[in-house]
CSV table of C-alpha atoms in Angstrom, one decimal:
chain,number,residue,atom,x,y,z
A,1,MET,CA,38.0,-19.9,181.1
A,2,ALA,CA,37.2,-16.4,182.7
A,3,ASP,CA,39.9,-15.4,180.1
A,4,ASP,CA,38.0,-16.1,176.9
A,5,LYS,CA,35.2,-14.4,179.1
A,6,GLU,CA,37.4,-11.9,179.3
A,7,LYS,CA,38.8,-11.2,175.9
A,8,GLU,CA,34.7,-11.1,174.7
A,9,GLY,CA,34.2,-7.8,176.7
A,10,PRO,CA,36.0,-5.7,174.8
A,11,GLU,CA,35.5,-6.7,172.2
A,12,LEU,CA,32.0,-6.5,172.2
A,13,VAL,CA,31.7,-3.4,173.3
A,14,ILE,CA,33.7,-1.8,170.2
A,15,ALA,CA,31.3,-3.6,168.1
A,16,GLU,CA,28.5,-1.7,169.7
A,17,LEU,CA,30.4,1.1,170.2
A,18,HIS,CA,30.3,0.7,165.9
A,19,LYS,CA,26.8,-0.2,165.5
A,20,LYS,CA,25.3,2.8,167.9
A,21,ILE,CA,27.8,4.9,165.4
A,22,LYS,CA,27.3,3.2,162.1
A,23,ASP,CA,23.1,3.9,163.2
A,24,ALA,CA,23.6,7.9,164.1
A,25,PHE,CA,25.7,8.0,161.3
A,26,GLU,CA,23.5,7.0,158.1
A,27,VAL,CA,20.5,8.9,159.7
A,28,PHE,CA,22.4,12.4,157.9
A,29,ASP,CA,24.2,9.4,155.0
A,30,HIS,CA,21.5,11.0,151.9
A,31,GLU,CA,23.4,9.0,149.7
A,32,MET,CA,23.6,6.3,151.1
A,33,ASN,CA,27.7,6.6,150.0
A,34,ASN,CA,29.0,6.5,153.5
A,35,THR,CA,29.6,10.3,154.0
A,36,VAL,CA,27.5,12.8,155.9
A,37,ASP,CA,27.8,16.7,155.5
A,38,VAL,CA,30.5,18.7,158.0
A,39,ARG,CA,27.8,20.6,159.2
A,40,GLU,CA,26.1,17.6,160.3
A,41,ILE,CA,29.0,16.0,162.8
A,42,GLY,CA,27.4,18.5,165.5
A,43,THR,CA,23.7,17.6,165.3
A,44,ILE,CA,25.4,13.0,164.6
A,45,ILE,CA,27.8,13.8,168.4
A,46,ARG,CA,25.0,14.7,170.1
A,47,SER,CA,22.7,12.2,169.3
A,48,LEU,CA,25.3,9.8,170.8
A,49,GLY,CA,25.3,11.6,174.4
A,50,CYS,CA,28.4,13.5,173.8
A,51,CYS,CA,28.4,17.7,174.8
A,52,PRO,CA,31.2,19.5,173.3
A,53,SER,CA,31.4,23.1,172.6
A,54,GLU,CA,31.3,24.2,169.6
A,55,GLY,CA,35.6,25.0,170.4
A,56,GLU,CA,35.8,21.3,170.3
A,57,LEU,CA,33.7,20.5,167.8
A,58,HIS,CA,35.9,23.0,166.3
A,59,GLU,CA,39.0,20.1,166.6
A,60,LEU,CA,36.8,17.1,165.8
A,61,ILE,CA,36.5,18.6,162.5
A,62,ALA,CA,39.9,19.3,161.6
A,63,GLU,CA,41.0,15.9,162.8
A,64,VAL,CA,38.3,13.6,161.2
A,65,GLU,CA,38.1,16.5,157.6
A,66,GLU,CA,40.2,15.7,154.6
A,67,GLU,CA,43.9,17.8,154.4
A,68,GLU,CA,41.5,19.3,151.1
A,69,PRO,CA,38.0,20.2,153.2
A,70,THR,CA,35.0,18.9,150.8
A,71,GLY,CA,32.3,19.6,152.7
A,72,TYR,CA,31.8,16.4,153.7
A,73,ILE,CA,33.2,13.7,155.7
A,74,ARG,CA,33.3,9.9,155.5
A,75,TYR,CA,32.0,6.7,157.9
A,76,GLU,CA,36.1,5.2,158.0
A,77,LYS,CA,38.0,8.9,159.0
A,78,PHE,CA,34.8,9.0,162.6
A,79,LEU,CA,34.5,6.2,163.1
A,80,PRO,CA,37.9,5.3,164.6
A,81,VAL,CA,38.0,9.0,166.3
A,82,MET,CA,34.4,8.7,167.3
A,83,THR,CA,34.8,5.2,169.1
A,84,SER,CA,37.9,6.7,170.9
A,85,ILE,CA,35.7,10.2,172.2
A,86,LEU,CA,33.1,7.7,173.7
A,87,LEU,CA,35.6,4.9,175.0
A,88,GLU,CA,37.4,8.2,176.8
A,89,ARG,CA,33.6,8.8,178.0
A,90,ARG,CA,35.0,13.0,176.5
A,91,TYR,CA,32.8,15.0,176.0
A,92,ARG,CA,30.6,13.9,179.6
A,93,PRO,CA,26.9,16.0,179.5
A,94,ILE,CA,27.4,18.0,182.4
A,95,PRO,CA,25.2,17.3,185.8
A,96,GLU,CA,22.4,17.9,186.7
A,97,ASP,CA,22.9,20.0,189.2
A,98,THR,CA,26.0,22.2,187.9
A,99,LEU,CA,23.4,23.1,186.4
A,100,LEU,CA,20.3,24.0,188.7
A,101,ARG,CA,24.3,25.7,190.2
A,102,ALA,CA,24.2,27.8,187.0
A,103,PHE,CA,21.0,29.2,186.8
A,104,GLU,CA,20.5,30.5,190.2
A,105,VAL,CA,23.5,32.3,190.5
A,106,LEU,CA,21.3,34.1,188.0
A,107,ASP,CA,18.2,34.4,189.6
A,108,PRO,CA,19.7,35.9,193.0
A,109,ALA,CA,16.3,36.2,194.8
A,110,LYS,CA,15.9,32.8,193.5
A,111,ARG,CA,12.3,32.9,192.0
A,112,GLY,CA,13.5,30.3,190.2
A,113,PHE,CA,12.7,31.8,186.3
A,114,LEU,CA,14.0,33.9,184.8
A,115,SER,CA,12.3,36.1,182.4
A,116,LYS,CA,12.8,35.9,178.3
A,117,GLU,CA,14.9,39.0,177.8
A,118,GLU,CA,17.1,38.1,180.8
A,119,LEU,CA,18.0,34.9,179.5
A,120,ILE,CA,18.3,36.2,176.0
A,121,LYS,CA,20.8,39.3,177.6
A,122,TYR,CA,22.7,35.9,179.4
A,123,MET,CA,22.9,34.1,176.5
A,124,THR,CA,24.2,36.5,173.5
A,125,GLU,CA,26.0,38.7,176.3
A,126,GLU,CA,28.0,36.9,179.2
A,127,GLY,CA,30.9,34.3,178.2
A,128,GLU,CA,30.7,32.3,175.1
A,129,PRO,CA,27.5,33.8,173.2
A,130,PHE,CA,24.7,31.6,171.5
A,131,SER,CA,24.2,32.8,168.1
A,132,GLN,CA,21.1,33.9,166.7
A,133,GLU,CA,20.3,30.6,165.3
A,134,GLU,CA,21.1,28.6,169.2
A,135,MET,CA,19.8,31.1,171.0
A,136,GLU,CA,15.6,31.0,168.7
A,137,GLU,CA,16.5,27.2,169.6
A,138,MET,CA,17.2,27.4,174.0
A,139,LEU,CA,13.8,30.2,173.3
A,140,SER,CA,12.1,27.7,171.1
A,141,ALA,CA,12.4,24.2,173.4
A,142,ALA,CA,13.2,26.9,177.2
A,143,ILE,CA,10.2,29.4,177.7
A,144,ASP,CA,6.8,28.7,178.8
A,145,PRO,CA,4.3,30.7,175.8
A,146,GLU,CA,2.4,31.6,179.3
A,147,SER,CA,4.5,33.0,181.2
A,148,ASN,CA,7.4,33.9,178.7
A,149,SER,CA,9.9,33.1,181.4
A,150,ILE,CA,12.0,29.5,181.7
A,151,HIS,CA,11.4,27.7,184.7
A,152,TYR,CA,14.7,26.8,184.9
A,153,LYS,CA,14.3,23.6,186.5
A,154,ASP,CA,11.8,22.1,184.9
A,155,TYR,CA,13.9,23.2,182.1
A,156,ILE,CA,16.4,21.8,182.4
A,157,THR,CA,14.7,18.5,183.8
A,158,MET,CA,13.8,18.7,179.9
A,159,MET,CA,17.8,19.4,178.2
A,160,VAL,CA,19.5,16.3,181.4
A,161,ILE,CA,20.3,13.4,179.1
A,162,ASP,CA,19.6,10.2,181.0
A,163,GLU,CA,22.4,7.5,181.3
A,164,ASN,CA,20.4,4.6,181.5
């Protein structure tokens, strides 16, 4: 009897993942023809709790795109790739304590906040720079309009995906 239950387990998990993926995909399948605009793939993947870097996202798109890119991604090609990503727990979000330590490095005085100017400088001049669009998106979510600064502990709490 235990064998039957064990066989159900993986199939049930995969069926649940397929439903989650289909639901997320359908939000952007405006024509209801099992395709989405390639530019929506990052949003779909992030809505499923994955946080790939830009480089990882481009590799992933190359994997699910047609031989001759059409600008659209077909559900049939997206489903198996996304299923294995979720099963392997790839592109997990960065833990809250790691994010906090990263912000604290940028705030050596331990003030608990960064000014808007400091944030823009760090995000556009260091490492993998944010695009103008990414910067505006972050600022609209992160900056407190009254103090014109980012209180990063509050921002991290808002940003972290609850896994439960």
